């Protein structure tokens, strides 16, 4: 158990809909990262927050947005969903001063 | 542009023998390299890392070698055990923002 929690575990929705994925980092970790893993693909970095502020951005679509709240939990919002958005979405956290990241179990999103 | 490449999607090794997983990178700014292990239905787990100022780091059965001139790193597992069967991701980062770029993974199967 990494100490990072993600909800929900599974999400099934339809095209055009909007969903919110939630992540609670390990206690004390200030950085939160979001990744997307599509079928047979590696982990694609989406975005990083550090202590509430956006720190780095990767290949995140404009239809996606994220935020980190004062209690350090983070949410990833996916809107106007398309079939190709079906993937595993991982959240990771780190203390902020180390490069090792601790990953949550992921949320499996299926868009029908 | 795949800056971190794992050219072998899969690898099979007999129990007790050495497993060698390879990774190549193109970005000369990368200064920190990590290996993660991932079991099905779980998030990746940090395994071992190496800074660009070193060429070798060892932790028990796991050793990572870095060849900066060739932009190549490898993970050696010896002796390999059936429990090592998993997908292994190579990752790299640069600078202080800790944006991590992952490879596409190599699926290791250790045969009893």
GROMACS .gro file of N, CA, C and O in nm, chain A residues 33 35 37 41-43 45 48 55-58 90 94 96-101 103-105, chain B residues 2 32 34 36 38 41-46 89 93 95-100 102-105:
model
  184
   33UNK      N    1   0.087   1.418  -0.901
   33UNK     CA    2   0.105   1.402  -1.044
   33UNK      C    3  -0.011   1.318  -1.098
   33UNK      O    4  -0.058   1.228  -1.032
   35UNK      N    5  -0.120   1.078  -1.438
   35UNK     CA    6  -0.072   1.007  -1.556
   35UNK      C    7  -0.189   0.934  -1.622
   35UNK      O    8  -0.283   0.892  -1.555
   37UNK      N    9  -0.258   0.598  -1.872
   37UNK     CA   10  -0.202   0.480  -1.938
   37UNK      C   11  -0.310   0.417  -2.024
   37UNK      O   12  -0.405   0.356  -1.974
   41UNK      N   13   0.017   0.121  -2.391
   41UNK     CA   14   0.099   0.242  -2.392
   41UNK      C   15   0.172   0.256  -2.259
   41UNK      O   16   0.134   0.197  -2.159
   42UNK      N   17   0.274   0.338  -2.261
   42UNK     CA   18   0.343   0.370  -2.136
   42UNK      C   19   0.263   0.470  -2.056
   42UNK      O   20   0.148   0.502  -2.088
   43UNK      N   21   0.323   0.517  -1.953
   43UNK     CA   22   0.257   0.617  -1.868
   43UNK      C   23   0.281   0.755  -1.928
   43UNK      O   24   0.394   0.799  -1.940
   45UNK      N   25   0.259   1.140  -1.884
   45UNK     CA   26   0.246   1.244  -1.782
   45UNK      C   27   0.146   1.349  -1.827
   45UNK      O   28   0.153   1.399  -1.939
   48UNK      N   29   0.133   1.817  -1.306
   48UNK     CA   30   0.183   1.810  -1.170
   48UNK      C   31   0.142   1.934  -1.094
   48UNK      O   32   0.146   2.046  -1.147
   55UNK      N   33   0.269   2.295  -1.143
   55UNK     CA   34   0.416   2.302  -1.151
   55UNK      C   35   0.468   2.261  -1.288
   55UNK      O   36   0.563   2.317  -1.338
   56UNK      N   37   0.406   2.161  -1.346
   56UNK     CA   38   0.451   2.115  -1.478
   56UNK      C   39   0.332   2.057  -1.553
   56UNK      O   40   0.239   2.004  -1.494
   57UNK      N   41   0.339   2.073  -1.684
   57UNK     CA   42   0.230   2.025  -1.768
   57UNK      C   43   0.287   1.934  -1.876
   57UNK      O   44   0.391   1.963  -1.936
   58UNK      N   45   0.218   1.826  -1.899
   58UNK     CA   46   0.260   1.733  -2.003
   58UNK      C   47   0.160   1.734  -2.116
   58UNK      O   48   0.110   1.838  -2.156
   90UNK      N   49  -0.361   0.726  -1.336
   90UNK     CA   50  -0.289   0.712  -1.211
   90UNK      C   51  -0.257   0.848  -1.152
   90UNK      O   52  -0.224   0.943  -1.222
   94UNK      N   53   0.465   1.281  -0.419
   94UNK     CA   54   0.602   1.280  -0.369
   94UNK      C   55   0.616   1.393  -0.268
   94UNK      O   56   0.538   1.488  -0.268
   96UNK      N   57   0.814   1.623  -0.265
   96UNK     CA   58   0.845   1.749  -0.329
   96UNK      C   59   0.994   1.773  -0.340
   96UNK      O   60   1.039   1.850  -0.420
   97UNK      N   61   1.071   1.703  -0.258
   97UNK     CA   62   1.215   1.724  -0.265
   97UNK      C   63   1.288   1.600  -0.313
   97UNK      O   64   1.408   1.594  -0.312
   98UNK      N   65   1.215   1.500  -0.352
   98UNK     CA   66   1.274   1.376  -0.404
   98UNK      C   67   1.208   1.342  -0.536
   98UNK      O   68   1.098   1.385  -0.564
   99UNK      N   69   1.275   1.263  -0.614
   99UNK     CA   70   1.218   1.225  -0.743
   99UNK      C   71   1.136   1.098  -0.739
   99UNK      O   72   1.069   1.065  -0.833
  100UNK      N   73   1.145   1.025  -0.628
  100UNK     CA   74   1.066   0.903  -0.619
  100UNK      C   75   0.919   0.937  -0.600
  100UNK      O   76   0.884   1.017  -0.514
  101UNK      N   77   0.835   0.880  -0.682
  101UNK     CA   78   0.692   0.903  -0.672
  101UNK      C   79   0.621   0.778  -0.624
  101UNK      O   80   0.660   0.668  -0.659
  103UNK      N   81   0.270   0.581  -0.630
  103UNK     CA   82   0.151   0.575  -0.715
  103UNK      C   83   0.031   0.516  -0.642
  103UNK      O   84   0.045   0.424  -0.561
  104UNK      N   85  -0.085   0.569  -0.676
  104UNK     CA   86  -0.209   0.509  -0.632
  104UNK      C   87  -0.245   0.390  -0.719
  104UNK      O   88  -0.176   0.362  -0.818
  105UNK      N   89  -0.355   0.322  -0.688
  105UNK     CA   90  -0.393   0.201  -0.762
  105UNK      C   91  -0.456   0.231  -0.897
  105UNK      O   92  -0.475   0.139  -0.977
  114UNK      N   93   0.932   1.011  -2.848
  114UNK     CA   94   0.951   0.923  -2.733
  114UNK      C   95   1.092   0.945  -2.680
  114UNK      O   96   1.189   0.895  -2.737
  144UNK      N   97   1.832   1.224  -1.379
  144UNK     CA   98   1.791   1.130  -1.276
  144UNK      C   99   1.707   1.023  -1.342
  144UNK      O  100   1.617   1.055  -1.421
  146UNK      N  101   1.498   0.637  -1.307
  146UNK     CA  102   1.430   0.550  -1.211
  146UNK      C  103   1.375   0.428  -1.283
  146UNK      O  104   1.346   0.432  -1.403
  148UNK      N  105   1.058   0.149  -1.225
  148UNK     CA  106   0.937   0.115  -1.152
  148UNK      C  107   0.892  -0.022  -1.197
  148UNK      O  108   0.910  -0.062  -1.311
  150UNK      N  109   0.550  -0.278  -1.210
  150UNK     CA  110   0.404  -0.271  -1.204
  150UNK      C  111   0.343  -0.410  -1.221
  150UNK      O  112   0.366  -0.477  -1.321
  153UNK      N  113  -0.333  -0.452  -1.230
  153UNK     CA  114  -0.435  -0.394  -1.142
  153UNK      C  115  -0.375  -0.319  -1.023
  153UNK      O  116  -0.444  -0.293  -0.925
  154UNK      N  117  -0.248  -0.285  -1.032
  154UNK     CA  118  -0.187  -0.203  -0.927
  154UNK      C  119  -0.113  -0.086  -0.990
  154UNK      O  120  -0.080  -0.087  -1.108
  155UNK      N  121  -0.085   0.016  -0.910
  155UNK     CA  122  -0.003   0.125  -0.959
  155UNK      C  123   0.144   0.086  -0.960
  155UNK      O  124   0.185  -0.008  -0.892
  156UNK      N  125   0.225   0.157  -1.038
  156UNK     CA  126   0.369   0.130  -1.039
  156UNK      C  127   0.430   0.150  -0.900
  156UNK      O  128   0.385   0.233  -0.823
  157UNK      N  129   0.534   0.072  -0.874
  157UNK     CA  130   0.605   0.080  -0.747
  157UNK      C  131   0.751   0.112  -0.776
  157UNK      O  132   0.813   0.047  -0.860
  158UNK      N  133   0.802   0.211  -0.705
  158UNK     CA  134   0.942   0.249  -0.724
  158UNK      C  135   1.034   0.133  -0.687
  158UNK      O  136   1.015   0.065  -0.586
  201UNK      N  137   0.903  -0.032  -1.587
  201UNK     CA  138   0.909   0.096  -1.657
  201UNK      C  139   1.039   0.167  -1.621
  201UNK      O  140   1.075   0.179  -1.503
  205UNK      N  141   1.407   1.205  -1.544
  205UNK     CA  142   1.363   1.340  -1.513
  205UNK      C  143   1.481   1.435  -1.521
  205UNK      O  144   1.597   1.394  -1.522
  207UNK      N  145   1.601   1.857  -1.401
  207UNK     CA  146   1.573   1.981  -1.334
  207UNK      C  147   1.499   1.961  -1.202
  207UNK      O  148   1.483   1.850  -1.154
  208UNK      N  149   1.451   2.071  -1.146
  208UNK     CA  150   1.391   2.064  -1.015
  208UNK      C  151   1.241   2.043  -1.015
  208UNK      O  152   1.181   2.028  -0.911
  209UNK      N  153   1.179   2.043  -1.130
  209UNK     CA  154   1.034   2.031  -1.133
  209UNK      C  155   0.985   1.887  -1.134
  209UNK      O  156   0.867   1.862  -1.130
  210UNK      N  157   1.077   1.796  -1.140
  210UNK     CA  158   1.045   1.655  -1.124
  210UNK      C  159   0.945   1.601  -1.224
  210UNK      O  160   0.878   1.503  -1.196
  211UNK      N  161   0.932   1.664  -1.339
  211UNK     CA  162   0.851   1.603  -1.443
  211UNK      C  163   0.923   1.477  -1.488
  211UNK      O  164   1.041   1.480  -1.522
  212UNK      N  165   0.852   1.368  -1.483
  212UNK     CA  166   0.913   1.238  -1.512
  212UNK      C  167   0.858   1.186  -1.644
  212UNK      O  168   0.737   1.185  -1.665
  214UNK      N  169   0.824   0.858  -1.878
  214UNK     CA  170   0.828   0.713  -1.868
  214UNK      C  171   0.845   0.648  -2.005
  214UNK      O  172   0.797   0.700  -2.107
  215UNK      N  173   0.910   0.533  -2.004
  215UNK     CA  174   0.914   0.449  -2.122
  215UNK      C  175   0.785   0.369  -2.132
  215UNK      O  176   0.697   0.380  -2.047
  216UNK      N  177   0.775   0.286  -2.235
  216UNK     CA  178   0.653   0.210  -2.259
  216UNK      C  179   0.648   0.079  -2.183
  216UNK      O  180   0.546   0.011  -2.182
  217UNK      N  181   0.756   0.043  -2.117
  217UNK     CA  182   0.755  -0.076  -2.032
  217UNK      C  183   0.804  -0.202  -2.100
  217UNK      O  184   0.793  -0.218  -2.221
   0.00000   0.00000   0.00000
